[in-house]
């Protein structure tokens, strides 16, 4: 039985990934800093290792006798101190690469992000090479680009990079809960009447893509976009979601240019005064909510044989059923 070490094991994606791996005959080492969270993952074929991948010896020791590493752990947020993003997402990834070399890991799958394509512009059918290496819309984006560069620079570590767009599903703490909360308060911000096209992904499909990235012979040395392959108007998705959870949608129609200007000013003030609490709006949020972004996933379909196993509507329904049962955001 092949053994996979998963970083970010008890994160949103990590839990789905572990299930996908176990369901397909792998054994797993769940790696993370919080013992109490790791204990919840303990089951047959899941070992746990309490450690921090920013500490080289932790990740080296944890990955002894492991075949593969999937590095899904990250500081995954839109705001914070630059040094924390660099330390976790860049230096941490360098430690994972070091562990791969030291322990002759057969393949590293790195979870990067299509946020590197983001900007103040509509973009359609983006392929994997189509991004600005100097994109500094936020420190998260900068750190993901830097981490990818470190992976490319490192010799003798077979790698695959996966860039999954906008994950949603049960357990999500960012995308859908934020929309529902906004809907209950001031309304969901809507630019251009919500006609911008978004291209999001059921978390189950991302877990599938990561497993396929371990298995595909063609994948080594390559980078893949992952989405559901169902680009839709933002407002159209919102209406389906709010219908499913029986809450009437409330929209806050605002000017994109105005809000981008406001968010730039807020960021400027936060930076000057070293405020690390996430502002109510950021330039990145405005770009994500206001501009179209669709990804080309043909390469993943061809090389990984990636076929999404859950449609957007199925994902929304599943989320809504759980939400109506538990009312937890
Ligand atoms: N969610 C999305 O929409 C999305 C989209 C594209 C890409 N991604 C990428 O997908 C991956 C998973 O995202 P997610 O949404 O599952 O994020 P998440 O829920 O925040 O999970 C990330 C996990 O990484 C762990 N971690 C952070 N620093 C660590 C360290 N130094 N040592 C050990 N563990 C550490 C965190 O554990 P602690 O609790 O100990 O901090 C957390 O459980 C990330 O690489 C993210 O950048 C996410």
Short mmCIF file of C-alpha atoms and ligand atoms in Angstrom, two decimals:
data_model
loop_
_atom_site.label_atom_id
_atom_site.label_comp_id
_atom_site.label_asym_id
_atom_site.label_seq_id
_atom_site.Cartn_x
_atom_site.Cartn_y
_atom_site.Cartn_z
CA UNK A 1 0.00 0.00 0.00
CA UNK A 2 1.45 3.40 -1.05
CA UNK A 3 1.83 5.93 1.73
CA UNK A 4 1.05 9.64 1.25
CA UNK A 5 1.96 12.41 3.66
CA UNK A 6 -0.63 15.20 3.55
CA UNK A 7 0.18 18.65 4.92
CA UNK A 8 -2.79 20.85 5.80
CA UNK A 9 -4.43 17.57 6.79
CA UNK A 10 -7.21 18.99 8.94
CA UNK A 11 -7.76 22.04 6.71
CA UNK A 12 -10.84 22.37 4.50
CA UNK A 13 -9.28 20.61 1.52
CA UNK A 14 -7.12 18.25 3.58
CA UNK A 15 -10.06 16.33 5.05
CA UNK A 16 -11.58 15.65 1.61
CA UNK A 17 -8.18 14.72 0.25
CA UNK A 18 -7.58 12.17 2.97
CA UNK A 19 -10.96 10.57 2.27
CA UNK A 20 -10.21 10.44 -1.46
CA UNK A 21 -6.85 8.77 -0.79
CA UNK A 22 -8.23 6.22 1.68
CA UNK A 23 -11.13 5.36 -0.64
CA UNK A 24 -8.58 4.57 -3.33
CA UNK A 25 -6.30 2.28 -1.40
CA UNK A 26 -3.61 4.63 -0.06
CA UNK A 27 -2.42 4.93 3.50
CA UNK A 28 -1.99 8.43 4.86
CA UNK A 29 0.24 10.33 7.23
CA UNK A 30 -1.76 13.36 8.34
CA UNK A 31 0.66 16.16 9.20
CA UNK A 32 -0.23 19.29 11.15
CA UNK A 33 0.49 21.45 14.17
CA UNK A 34 -2.61 20.76 16.26
CA UNK A 35 -2.68 17.39 17.98
CA UNK A 36 -6.36 17.68 18.93
CA UNK A 37 -7.33 18.25 15.28
CA UNK A 38 -5.11 15.40 14.09
CA UNK A 39 -6.62 13.06 16.69
CA UNK A 40 -10.02 13.57 15.04
CA UNK A 41 -8.59 12.20 11.79
CA UNK A 42 -7.19 9.03 13.34
CA UNK A 43 -8.67 5.91 11.80
CA UNK A 44 -7.51 2.77 10.10
CA UNK A 45 -4.75 3.62 7.62
CA UNK A 46 -4.29 7.17 8.92
CA UNK A 47 -1.19 7.86 10.97
CA UNK A 48 -0.74 11.30 12.41
CA UNK A 49 2.35 13.40 12.93
CA UNK A 50 2.32 16.56 14.99
CA UNK A 51 4.68 19.01 13.35
CA UNK A 52 5.27 22.32 11.65
CA UNK A 53 6.58 22.35 8.10
CA UNK A 54 8.35 25.61 8.87
CA UNK A 55 10.63 23.45 11.03
CA UNK A 56 12.80 21.40 8.69
CA UNK A 57 13.36 18.45 11.00
CA UNK A 58 9.61 18.03 11.59
CA UNK A 59 8.77 17.52 7.94
CA UNK A 60 11.92 15.44 7.30
CA UNK A 61 11.15 13.08 10.18
CA UNK A 62 7.46 12.85 9.30
CA UNK A 63 8.17 11.87 5.70
CA UNK A 64 10.57 9.01 6.37
CA UNK A 65 9.17 5.82 4.80
CA UNK A 66 6.61 7.77 2.81
CA UNK A 67 6.11 7.37 -0.97
CA UNK A 68 4.43 10.68 -1.84
CA UNK A 69 3.80 14.11 -0.33
CA UNK A 70 0.79 16.29 -1.09
CA UNK A 71 1.59 19.75 0.22
CA UNK A 72 -1.79 21.38 0.82
CA UNK A 73 -0.82 23.26 3.98
CA UNK A 74 -0.48 27.00 3.63
CA UNK A 75 -1.28 30.36 5.06
CA UNK A 76 -4.34 30.70 2.89
CA UNK A 77 -5.88 34.08 3.49
CA UNK A 78 -6.10 37.43 1.75
CA UNK A 79 -4.48 39.63 4.38
CA UNK A 80 -1.68 39.49 6.93
CA UNK A 81 2.00 40.16 7.48
CA UNK A 82 4.18 39.63 4.43
CA UNK A 83 6.80 37.82 6.51
CA UNK A 84 4.20 35.26 7.65
CA UNK A 85 3.22 34.47 4.05
CA UNK A 86 6.86 34.18 3.02
CA UNK A 87 7.75 32.05 6.01
CA UNK A 88 4.82 29.63 5.70
CA UNK A 89 4.25 29.46 1.96
CA UNK A 90 7.77 29.91 0.60
CA UNK A 91 10.20 28.82 3.33
CA UNK A 92 7.78 26.07 4.39
CA UNK A 93 7.63 24.76 0.82
CA UNK A 94 11.44 24.84 0.64
CA UNK A 95 11.49 22.63 3.74
CA UNK A 96 9.03 20.23 2.10
CA UNK A 97 11.29 20.12 -0.99
CA UNK A 98 14.29 19.41 1.25
CA UNK A 99 12.37 16.54 2.90
CA UNK A 100 11.47 15.16 -0.54
CA UNK A 101 15.15 15.01 -1.51
CA UNK A 102 16.32 13.67 1.83
CA UNK A 103 13.73 10.87 1.84
CA UNK A 104 13.66 10.13 -1.89
CA UNK A 105 9.98 10.96 -2.16
CA UNK A 106 8.64 9.61 -5.46
CA UNK A 107 6.38 12.56 -6.16
CA UNK A 108 5.44 15.89 -4.61
CA UNK A 109 2.05 17.34 -5.45
CA UNK A 110 1.88 21.02 -4.56
CA UNK A 111 -1.42 22.85 -4.12
CA UNK A 112 -0.95 26.29 -5.59
CA UNK A 113 -3.66 28.79 -6.53
CA UNK A 114 -5.23 30.43 -9.60
CA UNK A 115 -5.41 33.62 -7.56
CA UNK A 116 -2.07 34.29 -9.29
CA UNK A 117 -4.14 35.09 -12.44
CA UNK A 118 -6.17 37.75 -10.59
CA UNK A 119 -6.20 41.38 -11.51
CA UNK A 120 -8.39 44.33 -12.38
CA UNK A 121 -9.52 42.82 -15.67
CA UNK A 122 -11.93 40.20 -17.10
CA UNK A 123 -10.02 37.08 -18.13
CA UNK A 124 -11.37 34.06 -19.99
CA UNK A 125 -10.01 30.58 -20.73
CA UNK A 126 -6.72 31.25 -18.96
CA UNK A 127 -4.08 28.63 -19.52
CA UNK A 128 -1.40 27.64 -17.05
CA UNK A 129 1.34 29.87 -18.50
CA UNK A 130 -0.78 32.98 -18.70
CA UNK A 131 0.12 34.92 -15.56
CA UNK A 132 2.25 37.82 -14.47
CA UNK A 133 5.15 36.58 -12.34
CA UNK A 134 5.24 40.01 -10.71
CA UNK A 135 1.58 39.89 -9.61
CA UNK A 136 1.56 41.40 -6.12
CA UNK A 137 -2.18 41.97 -5.67
CA UNK A 138 -1.64 40.54 -2.18
CA UNK A 139 1.09 38.72 -0.25
CA UNK A 140 -0.70 35.37 -0.63
CA UNK A 141 -0.43 35.61 -4.43
CA UNK A 142 3.16 36.75 -4.26
CA UNK A 143 4.04 33.85 -1.94
CA UNK A 144 2.32 31.22 -4.13
CA UNK A 145 4.25 32.44 -7.20
CA UNK A 146 7.48 32.35 -5.21
CA UNK A 147 6.75 28.84 -3.92
CA UNK A 148 6.10 27.57 -7.45
CA UNK A 149 9.44 29.06 -8.52
CA UNK A 150 11.22 27.23 -5.70
CA UNK A 151 9.67 23.97 -6.87
CA UNK A 152 10.82 24.54 -10.46
CA UNK A 153 14.31 25.46 -9.25
CA UNK A 154 14.78 22.32 -7.17
CA UNK A 155 16.48 19.44 -8.90
CA UNK A 156 15.63 15.78 -8.45
CA UNK A 157 12.17 16.19 -6.92
CA UNK A 158 9.46 14.87 -9.26
CA UNK A 159 6.60 17.34 -8.82
CA UNK A 160 3.13 18.25 -10.03
CA UNK A 161 1.55 21.64 -9.35
CA UNK A 162 -2.24 21.92 -9.10
CA UNK A 163 -4.07 25.26 -9.18
CA UNK A 164 -7.68 24.71 -8.07
CA UNK A 165 -10.06 27.65 -8.39
CA UNK A 166 -12.45 28.80 -5.63
CA UNK A 167 -13.14 25.69 -3.53
CA UNK A 168 -16.55 25.23 -2.02
CA UNK A 169 -18.27 22.46 -0.09
CA UNK A 170 -19.31 21.47 3.41
CA UNK A 171 -16.68 22.76 5.84
CA UNK A 172 -15.81 25.78 3.70
CA UNK A 173 -15.19 28.74 5.96
CA UNK A 174 -14.59 31.38 3.34
CA UNK A 175 -16.55 31.59 0.09
CA UNK A 176 -20.17 30.55 0.75
CA UNK A 177 -20.33 31.45 4.46
CA UNK A 178 -19.13 34.97 3.59
CA UNK A 179 -21.85 35.32 0.95
CA UNK A 180 -24.57 34.10 3.31
CA UNK A 181 -23.36 36.43 6.07
CA UNK A 182 -23.24 39.39 3.67
CA UNK A 183 -26.74 38.52 2.44
CA UNK A 184 -28.08 38.70 5.99
CA UNK A 185 -26.45 42.06 6.63
CA UNK A 186 -25.94 44.63 3.90
CA UNK A 187 -26.48 42.31 0.94
CA UNK A 188 -24.10 40.53 -1.41
CA UNK A 189 -21.98 43.08 -3.30
CA UNK A 190 -22.94 42.90 -6.95
CA UNK A 191 -20.99 44.58 -9.71
CA UNK A 192 -22.30 44.92 -13.28
CA UNK A 193 -25.50 43.22 -12.12
CA UNK A 194 -23.58 40.02 -11.33
CA UNK A 195 -22.92 39.26 -14.98
CA UNK A 196 -19.27 38.45 -14.37
CA UNK A 197 -18.42 34.82 -15.03
CA UNK A 198 -17.01 32.73 -12.22
CA UNK A 199 -15.47 29.29 -12.46
CA UNK A 200 -15.51 27.61 -9.07
CA UNK A 201 -14.82 24.05 -7.94
CA UNK A 202 -16.46 21.49 -5.68
CA UNK A 203 -13.85 20.52 -3.10
CA UNK A 204 -14.53 16.84 -3.88
CA UNK A 205 -13.30 17.45 -7.44
CA UNK A 206 -10.11 19.07 -6.19
CA UNK A 207 -9.40 16.05 -3.98
CA UNK A 208 -9.92 13.83 -7.03
CA UNK A 209 -7.54 15.94 -9.14
CA UNK A 210 -4.86 15.74 -6.47
CA UNK A 211 -5.06 11.96 -6.39
CA UNK A 212 -4.91 11.81 -10.17
CA UNK A 213 -1.83 14.05 -10.02
CA UNK A 214 -0.12 11.35 -7.95
CA UNK A 215 -1.00 8.67 -10.46
CA UNK A 216 -0.63 10.17 -13.93
CA UNK A 217 2.65 9.33 -15.66
CA UNK A 218 2.36 12.41 -17.89
CA UNK A 219 1.90 14.82 -15.00
CA UNK A 220 5.45 15.01 -13.64
CA UNK A 221 6.98 18.46 -14.05
CA UNK A 222 3.64 19.98 -15.08
CA UNK A 223 1.12 22.47 -13.71
CA UNK A 224 -2.66 22.07 -13.99
CA UNK A 225 -5.65 24.35 -13.60
CA UNK A 226 -8.59 22.69 -11.90
CA UNK A 227 -12.21 23.90 -11.87
CA UNK A 228 -15.61 22.28 -12.25
CA UNK A 229 -15.48 23.24 -15.92
CA UNK A 230 -18.87 24.99 -15.53
CA UNK A 231 -18.29 28.75 -15.78
CA UNK A 232 -21.47 30.63 -14.86
CA UNK A 233 -22.64 34.16 -14.14
CA UNK A 234 -22.03 35.07 -10.52
CA UNK A 235 -25.64 36.16 -9.97
CA UNK A 236 -26.91 32.92 -11.45
CA UNK A 237 -24.92 30.88 -8.91
CA UNK A 238 -26.07 33.12 -6.06
CA UNK A 239 -29.72 32.65 -7.03
CA UNK A 240 -29.34 28.89 -7.04
CA UNK A 241 -27.61 28.93 -3.66
CA UNK A 242 -30.15 31.21 -1.95
CA UNK A 243 -33.06 29.28 -3.41
CA UNK A 244 -31.59 26.05 -2.05
CA UNK A 245 -31.13 27.46 1.45
CA UNK A 246 -34.57 29.18 1.40
CA UNK A 247 -33.17 32.65 2.04
CA UNK A 248 -34.13 35.45 -0.36
CA UNK A 249 -31.08 37.04 -1.96
CA UNK A 250 -30.37 40.65 -1.19
CA UNK A 251 -27.96 42.53 -3.39
CA UNK A 252 -25.86 45.58 -2.87
CA UNK A 253 -25.34 47.07 -6.31
CA UNK A 254 -22.19 49.13 -6.38
CA UNK A 255 -19.68 50.56 -8.81
CA UNK A 256 -16.66 48.37 -9.42
CA UNK A 257 -14.27 51.26 -9.99
CA UNK A 258 -15.49 53.06 -6.91
CA UNK A 259 -15.09 49.97 -4.71
CA UNK A 260 -11.67 49.19 -6.11
CA UNK A 261 -10.62 52.73 -5.22
CA UNK A 262 -12.08 52.41 -1.73
CA UNK A 263 -10.35 49.07 -1.13
CA UNK A 264 -7.02 50.49 -2.34
CA UNK A 265 -7.34 53.35 0.14
CA UNK A 266 -8.26 50.99 2.98
CA UNK A 267 -5.29 48.74 2.19
CA UNK A 268 -2.98 51.76 2.09
CA UNK A 269 -4.16 52.89 5.52
CA UNK A 270 -3.90 49.37 6.98
CA UNK A 271 -0.36 49.03 5.64
CA UNK A 272 0.81 52.40 6.95
CA UNK A 273 -0.58 51.68 10.42
CA UNK A 274 0.51 48.01 10.39
CA UNK A 275 -3.02 46.69 10.90
CA UNK A 276 -2.98 42.94 10.32
CA UNK A 277 -6.67 42.24 10.95
CA UNK A 278 -8.36 41.53 7.60
CA UNK A 279 -10.06 44.68 6.24
CA UNK A 280 -13.75 44.46 5.34
CA UNK A 281 -12.80 44.64 1.68
CA UNK A 282 -9.52 44.13 -0.16
CA UNK A 283 -8.49 44.75 -3.77
CA UNK A 284 -8.33 40.98 -4.22
CA UNK A 285 -11.94 40.51 -2.99
CA UNK A 286 -13.15 43.21 -5.36
CA UNK A 287 -11.32 41.63 -8.30
CA UNK A 288 -12.75 38.20 -7.42
CA UNK A 289 -16.31 39.46 -7.00
CA UNK A 290 -16.30 41.94 -9.85
CA UNK A 291 -14.34 40.55 -12.77
CA UNK A 292 -14.80 37.42 -14.83
CA UNK A 293 -12.19 34.72 -14.55
CA UNK A 294 -12.44 31.37 -16.29
CA UNK A 295 -9.71 28.75 -16.56
CA UNK A 296 -8.80 26.36 -19.31
CA UNK A 297 -8.73 22.83 -17.82
CA UNK A 298 -8.05 20.91 -21.05
CA UNK A 299 -4.53 19.96 -19.93
CA UNK A 300 -5.85 18.35 -16.74
CA UNK A 301 -8.54 16.52 -18.70
CA UNK A 302 -5.95 15.19 -21.14
CA UNK A 303 -3.00 14.32 -18.90
CA UNK A 304 -4.72 13.54 -15.60
CA UNK A 305 -7.89 12.16 -17.17
CA UNK A 306 -9.67 14.57 -14.86
CA UNK A 307 -13.45 14.39 -15.14
CA UNK A 308 -15.24 16.30 -12.33
CA UNK A 309 -17.29 13.85 -10.28
CA UNK A 310 -19.66 16.44 -8.80
CA UNK A 311 -21.51 19.15 -10.72
CA UNK A 312 -21.89 22.67 -9.40
CA UNK A 313 -25.61 22.13 -8.82
CA UNK A 314 -24.97 18.90 -6.92
CA UNK A 315 -22.34 20.67 -4.82
CA UNK A 316 -24.65 23.59 -4.04
CA UNK A 317 -27.49 21.21 -3.12
CA UNK A 318 -25.22 19.16 -0.85
CA UNK A 319 -23.95 22.31 0.85
CA UNK A 320 -27.47 23.69 1.27
CA UNK A 321 -28.84 20.47 2.76
CA UNK A 322 -26.08 20.42 5.35
CA UNK A 323 -26.54 24.14 6.05
CA UNK A 324 -30.29 23.77 6.57
CA UNK A 325 -29.68 20.86 8.96
CA UNK A 326 -26.97 22.50 11.03
CA UNK A 327 -27.29 26.24 10.36
CA UNK A 328 -23.53 26.49 10.94
CA UNK A 329 -21.51 29.02 8.98
N1 LIG B 1 -9.84 27.34 -0.32
C1 LIG B 1 -9.67 27.75 -1.58
O1 LIG B 1 -10.60 28.28 -2.21
C2 LIG B 1 -8.35 27.53 -2.28
C3 LIG B 1 -8.23 27.89 -3.63
C4 LIG B 1 -7.02 27.66 -4.28
C5 LIG B 1 -5.96 27.10 -3.60
N2 LIG B 1 -6.10 26.78 -2.28
C6 LIG B 1 -4.94 26.16 -1.61
O2 LIG B 1 -5.36 24.90 -1.15
C7 LIG B 1 -4.66 24.54 0.03
C8 LIG B 1 -5.64 24.16 1.11
O3 LIG B 1 -6.51 25.26 1.34
P1 LIG B 1 -7.65 25.21 2.45
O4 LIG B 1 -8.76 26.04 1.97
O5 LIG B 1 -7.88 23.81 2.88
O6 LIG B 1 -6.93 26.02 3.63
P2 LIG B 1 -7.04 25.83 5.19
O7 LIG B 1 -8.36 25.27 5.57
O8 LIG B 1 -6.60 27.13 5.78
O9 LIG B 1 -5.95 24.73 5.49
C9 LIG B 1 -4.60 25.01 5.48
C10 LIG B 1 -3.94 24.21 6.56
O10 LIG B 1 -2.52 24.41 6.54
C11 LIG B 1 -2.07 24.27 7.86
N3 LIG B 1 -0.79 24.92 8.08
C12 LIG B 1 -0.49 26.23 7.89
N4 LIG B 1 0.78 26.46 8.25
C13 LIG B 1 1.30 25.28 8.67
C14 LIG B 1 2.56 24.89 9.16
N5 LIG B 1 3.57 25.77 9.29
N6 LIG B 1 2.76 23.60 9.50
C15 LIG B 1 1.75 22.70 9.39
N7 LIG B 1 0.51 23.01 8.92
C16 LIG B 1 0.30 24.29 8.58
C17 LIG B 1 -3.14 24.95 8.69
O11 LIG B 1 -3.11 24.42 9.99
P3 LIG B 1 -3.15 25.33 11.33
O12 LIG B 1 -4.55 25.27 11.80
O13 LIG B 1 -2.18 24.67 12.24
O14 LIG B 1 -2.73 26.73 10.94
C18 LIG B 1 -4.42 24.59 7.95
O15 LIG B 1 -5.06 23.48 8.53
C19 LIG B 1 -3.79 25.75 0.37
O16 LIG B 1 -2.51 25.55 -0.15
C20 LIG B 1 -4.46 26.89 -0.37
O17 LIG B 1 -3.54 27.90 -0.68
C21 LIG B 1 -7.26 26.97 -1.61
#
